[in-house]
């Protein structure tokens, strides 16, 4: 069934035409990825579909009664309600049905003597119950917990006010709410931003099982491969649809462009040939040749011209190393780092060799960027050391571009570091990264995030270092630019260490994956897919490959044992705190009983006097038991902390 149809939709802002004659057909249950270069109008198209923006012309047809949900890149949750309460609001229709069911149950209890009325209320109850069950009424509370947990919200975060969340956390909360509402057509604009790899994998599975229809804008090519069964590309203000996921789309698009280029060149050659014949006919200046020339000119005018394929501007560069390193590039031993009393990681040992491409992954907040800064010696470790190999030249790409000077002009940002370069050489290097014309005289502060990233890459390319360290290099880059960066790094003769959430990027480059956790790094040979497969085997107990003299299973068991010990310690500390509260409460209860025992009127009733004495003895016994447990657990806690 066709759910959504767009016919000749156009949208402009002033004289700037964004969308022109957009045609789109989406079937019920399809999951479509929407791609295009930054600024091509993807977000505008979603806003037009959901009604936030009005199309200037054309028609938008959606099945009557179907709901549309739109998740923007900007969060709109600012209330003082807790995260869990915000999610409860999404379930208000189900909660109202619960109230209605309780009300009908009371009415049935009151109408049991009136068979007709009882039958009427029973039918209404059955209909409401069916709607309640269809809406997931029995499991909505567990669904809230499951969605919040899947998107990375801890139990403590679920109970804190939503207004205290960061911008990225609020966006995740909006995504959680949207998944709970479950509209018939779900529009997502960069949903994987602010998600770590684990949460992104959870979202992929959730969208695969989603009953509705989805349109998603994303730069995450791995995500698009996993989730989407069709694609659409916005380019040159026009939209073209493709069947299949991102990889199939990329192959078909390349084939389409190659075919269109050939058709264009053949047609242009034919037009040139026909014009040459027409010119010869006219040279003869005879009536017959003039008529032939006119006939051919009319044929040319009727010819349906093949458009030249639109060539989007893309970056074009390569990394080179000015000298070779020794076989050993980087060694770290027993690195640890703590901030504000919170330990990010301990016992980090790494050994990186020449020519390796090493991906460093791990959940948000585990300290991946901090570890890179320790490696490049911008931060000192709390323990351990970093040792470099021979002939090492380190180039570091910081995702926040803190090495850029915001007050400088773009051209001076390069020229001040490379004063020996001629002006045309500097401009040529910037042009490789699409920084051209008057843009080179702008202050760095006026550049977009993507432009600053490309400027930082320009500086890095010119350094010609042999060990490149990247912190989220694909942030702010469009897909074509990411693919160019991947090719440049694949051709790089030096060594790579990089942090990235882009699993497609990791797959294309990594020869080894290091997973960072609080207790150190765990090593996996291969790319991201190899890492996922080996993690799966480890979970099933199928992997016994040795790492540093121990099998992966042994390492896994040791890490699990450490985690269990930490969990037990946390539980022990929490129990001691609970016991202290229970003891205080029980002492208050005993004090209240003693006050009642001092009242002479209590003893006028022998039964009341006996009961109060029983309550007193019971409370004293319970208090004694609490003190015994508190004493035993406090001693264990002191021993563990010591």
Coordinates of C-alpha atoms in Angstrom, one line a residue:
X1 CA 0.0 0.0 0.0
X2 CA 1.3 3.5 -0.9
X3 CA 1.6 5.5 2.3
X4 CA 3.2 8.7 1.0
X5 CA 3.3 10.4 -2.4
X6 CA 5.0 13.7 -3.4
X7 CA 4.2 15.1 -6.8
X8 CA 6.2 18.1 -8.3
X9 CA 6.9 19.6 -4.9
X10 CA 8.8 22.8 -5.0
X11 CA 10.2 25.0 -2.2
X12 CA 12.3 28.2 -2.2
X13 CA 13.4 30.7 0.4
X14 CA 13.4 34.0 -1.5
X15 CA 15.3 33.6 -4.7
X16 CA 17.1 30.5 -3.3
X17 CA 15.4 27.4 -4.8
X18 CA 15.9 24.4 -2.5
X19 CA 13.5 21.8 -3.9
X20 CA 12.4 21.6 -7.5
X21 CA 9.8 19.2 -8.9
X22 CA 10.4 16.6 -6.2
X23 CA 8.6 13.3 -6.8
X24 CA 8.6 10.5 -4.2
X25 CA 6.6 7.4 -3.5
X26 CA 6.9 5.4 -0.3
X27 CA 5.2 2.2 0.5
X28 CA 3.9 1.2 3.9
X29 CA 6.6 -0.4 6.0
X30 CA 9.5 0.8 3.9
X31 CA 12.6 2.4 5.6
X32 CA 14.1 5.0 3.3
X33 CA 17.5 6.7 3.8
X34 CA 17.7 10.3 2.5
X35 CA 21.2 11.5 1.6
X36 CA 22.8 14.4 -0.1
X37 CA 25.6 16.9 0.5
X38 CA 25.3 19.4 3.3
X39 CA 22.9 22.2 2.4
X40 CA 21.1 20.2 -0.3
X41 CA 17.7 20.5 1.4
X42 CA 17.3 17.2 3.2
X43 CA 15.9 18.7 6.5
X44 CA 13.7 21.1 4.5
X45 CA 12.2 18.1 2.7
X46 CA 11.3 16.4 6.0
X47 CA 9.8 19.6 7.3
X48 CA 7.6 19.9 4.1
X49 CA 6.5 16.3 4.5
X50 CA 5.5 16.7 8.2
X51 CA 3.9 20.2 7.6
X52 CA 6.4 22.3 9.5
X53 CA 7.1 24.1 6.2
X54 CA 4.6 24.7 3.4
X55 CA 5.5 23.7 -0.2
X56 CA 5.3 26.5 -2.7
X57 CA 3.7 24.2 -5.2
X58 CA 3.0 20.5 -5.8
X59 CA 1.0 18.0 -3.8
X60 CA 1.7 15.8 -0.7
X61 CA -0.6 12.8 -0.2
X62 CA -0.6 10.8 3.0
X63 CA -3.0 8.0 3.9
X64 CA -5.9 9.6 5.8
X65 CA -5.7 9.2 9.6
X66 CA -2.0 8.3 9.7
X67 CA 0.2 10.0 12.2
X68 CA 3.6 11.6 11.3
X69 CA 6.4 12.0 13.9
X70 CA 9.4 14.2 13.2
X71 CA 12.6 14.1 15.2
X72 CA 14.7 17.2 14.5
X73 CA 18.4 17.6 15.3
X74 CA 17.4 20.2 17.9
X75 CA 15.8 18.8 21.2
X76 CA 12.6 20.4 22.4
X77 CA 12.5 19.0 25.9
X78 CA 13.2 21.6 28.6
X79 CA 10.8 20.8 31.4
X80 CA 11.6 20.0 35.1
X81 CA 9.9 16.6 34.9
X82 CA 12.2 13.6 35.1
X83 CA 13.2 11.8 32.0
X84 CA 10.9 8.9 33.0
X85 CA 8.0 11.3 33.5
X86 CA 8.7 12.8 30.1
X87 CA 8.3 9.3 28.6
X88 CA 5.1 8.8 30.6
X89 CA 3.6 11.8 28.8
X90 CA 4.1 9.9 25.5
X91 CA 1.9 7.1 26.9
X92 CA -0.9 9.4 28.2
X93 CA -3.5 7.8 25.8
X94 CA -2.7 4.3 27.2
X95 CA -2.9 5.7 30.8
X96 CA -6.3 7.2 30.0
X97 CA -7.4 3.8 28.8
X98 CA -6.2 2.3 32.1
X99 CA -8.3 4.8 34.0
X100 CA -11.3 4.1 31.7
X101 CA -11.0 0.3 32.4
X102 CA -10.9 0.9 36.2
X103 CA -14.0 3.1 35.8
X104 CA -15.9 0.5 33.8
X105 CA -14.9 -2.2 36.3
X106 CA -16.5 -0.2 39.0
X107 CA -19.6 0.4 36.9
X108 CA -19.9 -3.4 36.2
X109 CA -19.7 -4.1 39.9
X110 CA -22.6 -1.6 40.6
X111 CA -24.7 -2.9 37.7
X112 CA -24.6 -6.7 38.5
X113 CA -28.4 -6.6 39.3
X114 CA -29.2 -5.0 35.9
X115 CA -28.4 -7.6 33.1
X116 CA -29.1 -5.1 30.3
X117 CA -26.9 -2.4 31.7
X118 CA -24.2 -4.9 32.7
X119 CA -24.1 -6.3 29.1
X120 CA -23.8 -2.7 27.7
X121 CA -20.9 -1.9 30.1
X122 CA -19.2 -5.3 29.4
X123 CA -19.2 -4.6 25.6
X124 CA -17.7 -1.2 26.2
X125 CA -15.1 -2.8 28.5
X126 CA -14.2 -5.4 25.9
X127 CA -13.7 -2.8 23.2
X128 CA -11.6 -0.6 25.5
X129 CA -9.5 -3.7 26.6
X130 CA -8.8 -4.6 23.0
X131 CA -7.6 -1.1 22.2
X132 CA -5.5 -1.2 25.4
X133 CA -3.9 -4.5 24.5
X134 CA -3.2 -3.3 20.9
X135 CA -1.5 -0.2 22.3
X136 CA 0.8 -2.3 24.4
X137 CA -1.0 -1.4 27.6
X138 CA 0.4 -4.3 29.7
X139 CA 4.1 -3.6 28.9
X140 CA 4.2 0.2 28.5
X141 CA 6.2 0.8 31.7
X142 CA 8.8 -1.8 30.8
X143 CA 8.9 -0.4 27.3
X144 CA 9.8 3.0 28.7
X145 CA 12.6 1.5 30.8
X146 CA 13.8 -0.6 27.8
X147 CA 13.9 2.3 25.4
X148 CA 15.7 4.6 27.8
X149 CA 18.2 1.9 28.8
X150 CA 18.8 1.0 25.1
X151 CA 19.6 4.6 24.2
X152 CA 22.1 4.9 27.0
X153 CA 20.2 6.4 30.0
X154 CA 21.3 5.1 33.3
X155 CA 18.8 4.5 36.1
X156 CA 20.0 7.7 37.8
X157 CA 19.6 9.7 34.6
X158 CA 16.1 8.4 34.2
X159 CA 15.1 9.9 37.5
X160 CA 16.8 13.3 37.1
X161 CA 15.0 16.4 35.7
X162 CA 15.1 16.5 31.9
X163 CA 16.2 20.2 32.0
X164 CA 19.6 19.1 33.5
X165 CA 20.4 17.0 30.4
X166 CA 23.0 18.2 27.9
X167 CA 21.8 19.1 24.4
X168 CA 22.9 15.7 23.1
X169 CA 21.1 13.9 25.9
X170 CA 17.9 15.8 25.3
X171 CA 18.0 14.8 21.6
X172 CA 18.3 11.2 22.7
X173 CA 15.3 11.7 25.0
X174 CA 13.3 13.1 22.1
X175 CA 14.3 10.0 20.1
X176 CA 13.1 7.7 23.0
X177 CA 9.8 9.6 23.2
X178 CA 9.3 9.3 19.4
X179 CA 9.9 5.5 19.5
X180 CA 7.3 5.1 22.3
X181 CA 4.7 7.2 20.4
X182 CA 5.4 5.0 17.3
X183 CA 3.8 7.2 14.6
X184 CA 2.8 5.6 11.3
X185 CA 5.4 7.7 9.4
X186 CA 8.6 8.4 11.4
X187 CA 10.9 11.1 10.1
X188 CA 14.4 11.1 11.7
X189 CA 17.1 13.8 11.1
X190 CA 20.5 12.4 12.1
X191 CA 19.3 10.1 14.9
X192 CA 22.7 8.6 15.5
X193 CA 24.3 11.9 16.5
X194 CA 25.1 11.7 20.3
X195 CA 24.8 7.9 20.4
X196 CA 27.7 5.6 21.1
X197 CA 28.2 2.4 19.2
X198 CA 26.2 0.3 21.6
X199 CA 23.2 2.7 21.6
X200 CA 23.4 3.0 17.8
X201 CA 23.3 -0.8 17.4
X202 CA 20.3 -0.9 19.7
X203 CA 18.5 1.8 17.6
X204 CA 19.2 -0.2 14.4
X205 CA 17.5 -3.3 15.8
X206 CA 14.6 -1.2 17.1
X207 CA 14.0 0.4 13.6
X208 CA 14.3 -3.0 11.9
X209 CA 11.4 -4.2 14.1
X210 CA 9.5 -0.9 13.7
X211 CA 5.9 -1.5 12.5
X212 CA 5.6 1.9 10.8
X213 CA 7.4 3.6 7.9
X214 CA 10.6 5.5 8.3
X215 CA 12.5 8.2 6.4
X216 CA 15.9 8.8 8.0
X217 CA 18.6 11.4 7.2
X218 CA 22.0 10.1 8.2
X219 CA 25.7 10.3 7.4
X220 CA 26.2 6.9 9.1
X221 CA 26.6 4.6 6.1
X222 CA 26.8 1.5 8.2
X223 CA 23.5 2.5 9.9
X224 CA 21.9 3.1 6.5
X225 CA 23.2 -0.4 5.3
X226 CA 21.7 -2.1 8.4
X227 CA 18.3 -0.2 8.5
X228 CA 17.2 0.9 5.0
X229 CA 15.6 -1.0 2.2
X230 CA 15.5 1.9 -0.2
X231 CA 17.4 5.2 -0.6
X232 CA 16.8 8.7 -2.1
X233 CA 19.4 11.3 -3.0
X234 CA 18.9 15.0 -3.1
X235 CA 21.2 16.6 -5.6
X236 CA 20.9 19.7 -7.7
X237 CA 17.5 20.4 -6.1
X238 CA 16.1 17.2 -7.5
X239 CA 15.4 13.8 -5.9
X240 CA 16.1 10.3 -7.2
X241 CA 15.0 7.1 -5.6
X242 CA 16.9 3.8 -5.5
X243 CA 16.0 0.3 -4.3
X244 CA 18.3 -1.3 -1.7
X245 CA 20.5 -0.1 1.1
X246 CA 23.4 2.4 1.0
X247 CA 26.0 0.1 -0.5
X248 CA 23.6 -0.9 -3.3
X249 CA 22.7 2.8 -3.8
X250 CA 26.3 3.8 -4.1
X251 CA 26.9 1.1 -6.7
X252 CA 23.8 2.0 -8.7
X253 CA 24.5 5.7 -8.5
X254 CA 28.0 5.3 -9.8
X255 CA 26.7 3.1 -12.7
X256 CA 23.9 5.7 -13.4
X257 CA 26.4 8.5 -13.6
X258 CA 28.8 6.5 -15.8
X259 CA 25.9 5.6 -18.1
X260 CA 24.6 9.2 -18.2
X261 CA 28.1 10.6 -18.9
X262 CA 28.5 8.2 -21.8
X263 CA 25.0 9.1 -23.2
X264 CA 25.8 12.8 -22.8
X265 CA 29.1 12.5 -24.6
X266 CA 27.6 10.4 -27.4
X267 CA 24.8 12.8 -27.9
X268 CA 27.2 15.8 -27.9
X269 CA 29.3 14.1 -30.5
X270 CA 26.2 13.4 -32.6
X271 CA 25.1 17.1 -32.2
X272 CA 28.5 18.2 -33.3
X273 CA 28.4 15.9 -36.3
X274 CA 25.0 17.1 -37.4
X275 CA 26.0 20.7 -37.0
X276 CA 29.0 20.1 -39.2
X277 CA 26.8 18.5 -41.9
X278 CA 24.4 21.4 -41.7
X279 CA 27.3 23.9 -42.1
X280 CA 28.5 22.0 -45.2
X281 CA 25.0 21.9 -46.7
X282 CA 24.7 25.7 -46.2
X283 CA 28.1 26.2 -47.9
X284 CA 26.7 24.6 -51.1
X285 CA 24.0 27.3 -51.1
X286 CA 21.7 25.3 -53.3
X287 CA 18.0 25.0 -52.8
X288 CA 18.2 21.2 -52.2
X289 CA 21.0 21.5 -49.7
X290 CA 19.4 24.4 -47.9
X291 CA 16.2 22.4 -47.4
X292 CA 18.3 19.5 -46.1
X293 CA 20.1 21.8 -43.7
X294 CA 16.7 23.2 -42.4
X295 CA 15.4 19.6 -42.0
X296 CA 18.4 18.6 -39.9
X297 CA 18.1 21.8 -37.8
X298 CA 14.5 21.0 -37.0
X299 CA 15.5 17.5 -36.0
X300 CA 18.1 18.9 -33.7
X301 CA 15.6 21.2 -32.1
X302 CA 13.3 18.3 -31.4
X303 CA 16.1 16.2 -29.9
X304 CA 15.6 15.5 -26.2
X305 CA 18.8 16.5 -24.6
X306 CA 20.6 14.3 -22.1
X307 CA 21.6 16.4 -19.1
X308 CA 25.3 16.4 -18.1
X309 CA 25.6 14.5 -14.8
X310 CA 25.8 17.0 -11.9
X311 CA 29.3 17.0 -10.5
X312 CA 29.2 17.8 -6.8
X313 CA 32.3 19.5 -5.5
X314 CA 34.3 17.1 -3.3
X315 CA 37.6 17.3 -1.5
X316 CA 40.6 15.8 -3.2
X317 CA 43.9 15.2 -1.4
X318 CA 46.4 12.7 -0.2
X319 CA 48.6 12.1 2.9
X320 CA 52.3 11.5 2.5
X321 CA 55.0 10.8 5.1
X322 CA 58.4 12.5 4.7
X323 CA 60.3 9.6 6.4
X324 CA 59.9 6.1 7.6
X325 CA 59.4 5.1 11.2
X326 CA 61.0 2.2 13.1
X327 CA 59.0 -1.0 13.5
X328 CA 57.8 0.0 16.9
X329 CA 55.7 3.2 16.7
X330 CA 53.9 3.6 20.1
X331 CA 54.2 1.8 23.4
X332 CA 52.1 2.6 26.5
X333 CA 52.2 0.8 29.9
X334 CA 49.7 0.9 32.7
X335 CA 48.2 4.3 31.8
X336 CA 45.4 5.5 34.0
X337 CA 43.4 8.8 34.3
X338 CA 41.0 10.1 36.9
X339 CA 38.9 13.4 36.7
X340 CA 37.0 14.8 39.7
X341 CA 37.3 11.5 41.6
X342 CA 35.9 9.5 38.7
X343 CA 38.3 6.9 37.1
X344 CA 38.0 6.9 33.3
X345 CA 40.4 4.0 32.7
X346 CA 43.2 1.9 34.3
X347 CA 46.0 -0.3 33.1
X348 CA 45.9 0.8 29.5
X349 CA 48.7 -1.1 27.6
X350 CA 49.1 -0.6 23.8
X351 CA 51.8 -1.6 21.3
X352 CA 51.3 -0.1 17.8
X353 CA 53.6 -1.2 15.0
X354 CA 54.6 0.5 11.7
X355 CA 51.9 0.4 9.1
X356 CA 49.0 -0.6 11.4
X357 CA 45.6 1.1 11.3
X358 CA 44.2 0.9 14.8
X359 CA 40.7 1.9 15.7
X360 CA 40.0 2.8 19.4
X361 CA 36.4 2.3 20.3
X362 CA 34.3 2.3 23.5
X363 CA 31.2 3.8 25.1
X364 CA 30.7 7.6 25.4
X365 CA 32.5 8.9 28.5
X366 CA 35.0 6.1 28.8
X367 CA 37.9 8.5 28.0
X368 CA 38.9 7.8 24.3
X369 CA 39.7 11.4 23.5
X370 CA 41.5 11.8 26.8
X371 CA 43.6 8.7 26.0
X372 CA 44.6 10.3 22.6
X373 CA 45.6 13.5 24.3
X374 CA 47.8 11.5 26.7
X375 CA 49.4 9.7 23.8
X376 CA 50.2 13.1 22.1
X377 CA 51.4 14.4 25.5
X378 CA 48.8 17.2 25.8
X379 CA 47.7 15.6 29.1
X380 CA 49.8 13.7 31.7
X381 CA 48.6 10.3 32.8
X382 CA 48.0 9.6 36.5
X383 CA 50.1 6.5 36.2
X384 CA 52.2 4.7 33.5
X385 CA 54.1 6.1 30.6
X386 CA 54.0 6.7 26.8
X387 CA 57.1 5.8 24.7
X388 CA 57.6 6.6 21.0
X389 CA 59.5 4.7 18.4
X390 CA 62.4 6.0 16.3
X391 CA 61.9 8.7 13.6
X392 CA 58.4 9.4 14.7
X393 CA 56.5 12.5 13.4
X394 CA 53.0 12.8 15.0
X395 CA 50.1 14.5 13.4
X396 CA 47.0 15.0 15.6
X397 CA 43.5 15.8 14.4
X398 CA 41.4 17.2 17.3
X399 CA 37.6 16.9 16.8
X400 CA 37.1 20.2 18.5
X401 CA 39.8 21.9 16.3
X402 CA 41.3 23.6 19.4
X403 CA 44.6 24.1 17.4
X404 CA 42.9 26.6 15.1
X405 CA 43.1 30.3 15.8
X406 CA 39.6 31.7 15.6
X407 CA 40.8 35.3 15.1
X408 CA 43.0 34.6 12.1
X409 CA 42.0 34.6 8.4
X410 CA 41.8 31.2 6.8
X411 CA 44.8 31.8 4.5
X412 CA 46.9 33.1 7.5
X413 CA 46.1 30.0 9.5
X414 CA 48.0 28.0 6.9
X415 CA 50.6 30.6 5.9
X416 CA 51.8 31.4 9.5
X417 CA 52.6 27.7 9.9
X418 CA 54.2 27.3 6.4
X419 CA 55.7 30.8 5.6
X420 CA 57.9 29.3 2.9
X421 CA 54.9 28.5 0.7
X422 CA 53.9 30.9 -2.2
X423 CA 50.4 32.4 -2.0
X424 CA 49.1 30.3 -4.9
X425 CA 50.5 27.2 -3.2
X426 CA 48.5 28.0 0.0
X427 CA 45.4 28.7 -2.0
X428 CA 45.9 25.6 -4.0
X429 CA 46.1 23.5 -0.8
X430 CA 42.9 25.1 0.6
X431 CA 41.1 24.6 -2.7
X432 CA 41.7 20.8 -2.4
X433 CA 39.4 21.0 0.6
X434 CA 36.9 23.3 -1.1
X435 CA 38.0 26.5 0.6
X436 CA 38.2 28.9 -2.4
X437 CA 37.7 32.4 -3.5
X438 CA 36.9 35.0 -0.8
X439 CA 36.4 32.3 1.7
X440 CA 40.2 32.2 2.3
X441 CA 40.0 35.8 3.7
X442 CA 37.3 35.0 6.2
X443 CA 38.1 34.7 9.9
X444 CA 38.3 31.1 11.0
X445 CA 35.5 31.9 13.6
X446 CA 33.0 32.4 10.8
X447 CA 33.5 28.9 9.3
X448 CA 31.0 26.1 9.7
X449 CA 32.0 22.9 11.6
X450 CA 32.6 21.1 8.4
X451 CA 34.8 23.9 7.0
X452 CA 36.8 24.1 10.2
X453 CA 37.3 20.3 9.9
X454 CA 38.5 20.6 6.3
X455 CA 40.9 23.5 7.4
X456 CA 42.4 21.3 10.1
X457 CA 42.8 18.4 7.6
X458 CA 44.6 20.9 5.2
X459 CA 47.2 21.7 8.0
X460 CA 47.6 18.0 8.7
X461 CA 48.2 17.1 5.1
X462 CA 50.9 19.7 4.7
X463 CA 52.8 18.4 7.8
X464 CA 53.6 15.1 6.1
X465 CA 53.8 13.2 9.4
X466 CA 54.3 9.4 9.5
X467 CA 52.0 8.7 12.5
X468 CA 48.5 10.2 12.2
X469 CA 46.2 10.3 15.2
X470 CA 42.6 11.2 14.5
X471 CA 39.8 12.0 17.0
X472 CA 36.4 11.6 15.1
X473 CA 37.7 12.8 11.7
X474 CA 34.4 12.2 9.9
X475 CA 32.4 14.5 12.1
X476 CA 30.8 17.3 10.0
X477 CA 32.0 15.7 6.7
X478 CA 29.4 14.7 4.1
X479 CA 29.5 11.2 2.6
X480 CA 31.5 12.0 -0.5
X481 CA 34.1 13.8 1.6
X482 CA 34.3 10.8 4.0
X483 CA 34.9 8.4 1.1
X484 CA 37.7 10.7 -0.2
X485 CA 39.3 10.8 3.3
X486 CA 39.1 7.0 3.5
X487 CA 40.8 6.6 0.2
X488 CA 43.6 9.1 1.2
X489 CA 44.2 7.2 4.5
X490 CA 44.1 3.8 2.8
X491 CA 46.9 5.0 0.5
X492 CA 48.9 6.5 3.4
X493 CA 52.2 4.7 3.9
X494 CA 52.5 5.6 7.6
X495 CA 50.6 4.4 10.7
X496 CA 47.1 5.3 12.0
X497 CA 45.5 5.5 15.4
X498 CA 41.9 6.8 15.3
X499 CA 38.8 7.2 17.4
X500 CA 35.5 7.1 15.4
X501 CA 31.8 6.3 15.8
X502 CA 31.7 5.8 12.0
X503 CA 31.6 2.0 11.7
X504 CA 31.7 2.1 7.9
X505 CA 34.9 4.2 8.2
X506 CA 36.3 1.7 10.7
X507 CA 35.5 -1.2 8.4
X508 CA 37.3 0.4 5.5
X509 CA 40.5 1.2 7.4
X510 CA 41.1 -0.8 10.6
X511 CA 43.5 -3.7 10.7
X512 CA 43.0 -3.9 14.5
X513 CA 40.3 -2.7 17.0
X514 CA 41.1 -1.8 20.6
X515 CA 38.1 -1.6 22.9
X516 CA 38.6 0.8 25.8
X517 CA 37.0 0.1 29.1
X518 CA 37.6 1.1 32.7
X519 CA 40.0 -1.8 33.2
X520 CA 42.1 -1.2 30.1
X521 CA 41.9 -2.2 26.4
X522 CA 40.9 -5.4 24.8
X523 CA 42.4 -6.2 21.4
X524 CA 40.6 -7.6 18.4
X525 CA 42.3 -8.3 15.0
X526 CA 40.5 -7.1 11.9
X527 CA 37.9 -4.4 11.2
X528 CA 34.6 -3.6 12.9
X529 CA 32.7 -6.5 11.4
X530 CA 35.4 -8.9 12.7
X531 CA 35.2 -7.2 16.1
X532 CA 31.4 -7.7 16.2
X533 CA 31.7 -11.4 15.1
X534 CA 34.4 -12.1 17.7
X535 CA 32.3 -10.4 20.5
X536 CA 29.4 -12.6 19.5
X537 CA 31.6 -15.8 19.7
X538 CA 33.0 -14.7 23.0
X539 CA 29.4 -14.3 24.3
X540 CA 28.7 -17.8 23.2
X541 CA 32.0 -19.2 24.5
X542 CA 33.2 -20.1 21.0
X543 CA 36.4 -18.0 20.9
X544 CA 39.6 -19.2 22.5
X545 CA 42.2 -17.2 20.6
X546 CA 45.1 -16.2 22.8
X547 CA 46.0 -12.6 23.5
X548 CA 49.2 -11.8 25.3
X549 CA 49.5 -15.4 26.6
X550 CA 45.8 -15.6 27.7
X551 CA 42.8 -16.8 25.8
X552 CA 40.1 -14.2 25.1
X553 CA 37.7 -16.2 27.3
X554 CA 40.1 -16.0 30.2
X555 CA 40.4 -12.2 29.7
X556 CA 36.6 -11.9 29.4
X557 CA 36.1 -14.0 32.6
X558 CA 38.7 -11.9 34.4
X559 CA 37.0 -8.6 33.3
X560 CA 33.6 -10.1 34.3
X561 CA 35.0 -11.0 37.7
X562 CA 36.3 -7.5 38.2
X563 CA 32.9 -6.0 37.1
X564 CA 31.1 -8.4 39.5
X565 CA 33.5 -7.4 42.4
X566 CA 32.8 -3.7 41.6
X567 CA 29.1 -4.3 41.5
X568 CA 29.2 -6.2 44.8
X569 CA 31.1 -3.4 46.4
X570 CA 28.6 -0.8 45.2
X571 CA 25.7 -3.0 46.5
X572 CA 27.5 -3.4 49.8
X573 CA 28.0 0.3 50.2
X574 CA 24.4 1.0 49.3
X575 CA 23.1 -1.6 51.8
X576 CA 25.2 0.0 54.6
X577 CA 23.6 3.3 53.8
X578 CA 20.1 1.7 53.7
X579 CA 20.7 0.0 57.1
X580 CA 21.7 3.3 58.6
X581 CA 18.4 4.8 57.5
X582 CA 16.4 1.8 58.7
X583 CA 18.1 2.0 62.1
X584 CA 17.2 5.6 62.5
X585 CA 13.6 4.9 61.5
X586 CA 13.4 1.9 63.9
X587 CA 14.8 4.0 66.8
X588 CA 12.1 6.7 66.1
X589 CA 9.5 3.9 66.2
X590 CA 10.8 2.6 69.6
X591 CA 10.8 6.1 71.0
X592 CA 7.2 6.6 70.0
X593 CA 6.2 3.3 71.6
X594 CA 8.1 4.3 74.8
X595 CA 6.2 7.5 74.9
X596 CA 2.9 5.6 74.6
X597 CA 4.0 3.2 77.4
X598 CA 4.4 6.3 79.6
X599 CA 0.7 7.0 79.3
X600 CA -1.2 5.6 82.3
X601 CA -4.5 5.2 80.3
X602 CA -2.9 2.5 78.2
X603 CA -2.8 0.1 81.2
X604 CA -6.6 0.5 81.9
X605 CA -7.1 -2.0 79.1
X606 CA -5.1 -5.2 79.7
X607 CA -5.4 -6.2 76.0
X608 CA -3.9 -2.9 74.9
X609 CA -1.2 -3.1 77.5
X610 CA -0.2 -6.5 76.3
X611 CA -0.2 -5.4 72.7
X612 CA 2.0 -2.4 73.3
X613 CA 4.5 -4.6 75.2
X614 CA 4.6 -7.0 72.3
X615 CA 5.2 -4.2 69.8
X616 CA 8.0 -2.9 72.0
X617 CA 9.8 -6.3 72.2
X618 CA 9.3 -6.9 68.5
X619 CA 10.8 -3.4 67.6
X620 CA 13.8 -3.9 70.0
X621 CA 14.5 -7.3 68.4
X622 CA 14.3 -5.9 64.9
X623 CA 16.6 -3.0 65.9
X624 CA 19.1 -5.5 67.3
X625 CA 19.1 -7.5 64.0
X626 CA 19.6 -4.3 62.0
X627 CA 22.6 -3.3 64.2
X628 CA 24.1 -6.8 63.8
X629 CA 23.8 -6.7 60.0
X630 CA 25.1 -3.1 59.9
X631 CA 28.2 -4.1 62.0
X632 CA 29.0 -7.1 59.8
X633 CA 28.6 -5.3 56.5
X634 CA 30.5 -2.2 57.8
X635 CA 33.5 -4.4 58.7
X636 CA 33.4 -6.0 55.2
X637 CA 33.2 -2.6 53.6
X638 CA 36.2 -1.2 55.6
X639 CA 38.2 -4.3 54.6
X640 CA 37.4 -3.8 50.9
X641 CA 38.1 -0.1 50.9
X642 CA 41.3 -0.7 52.9

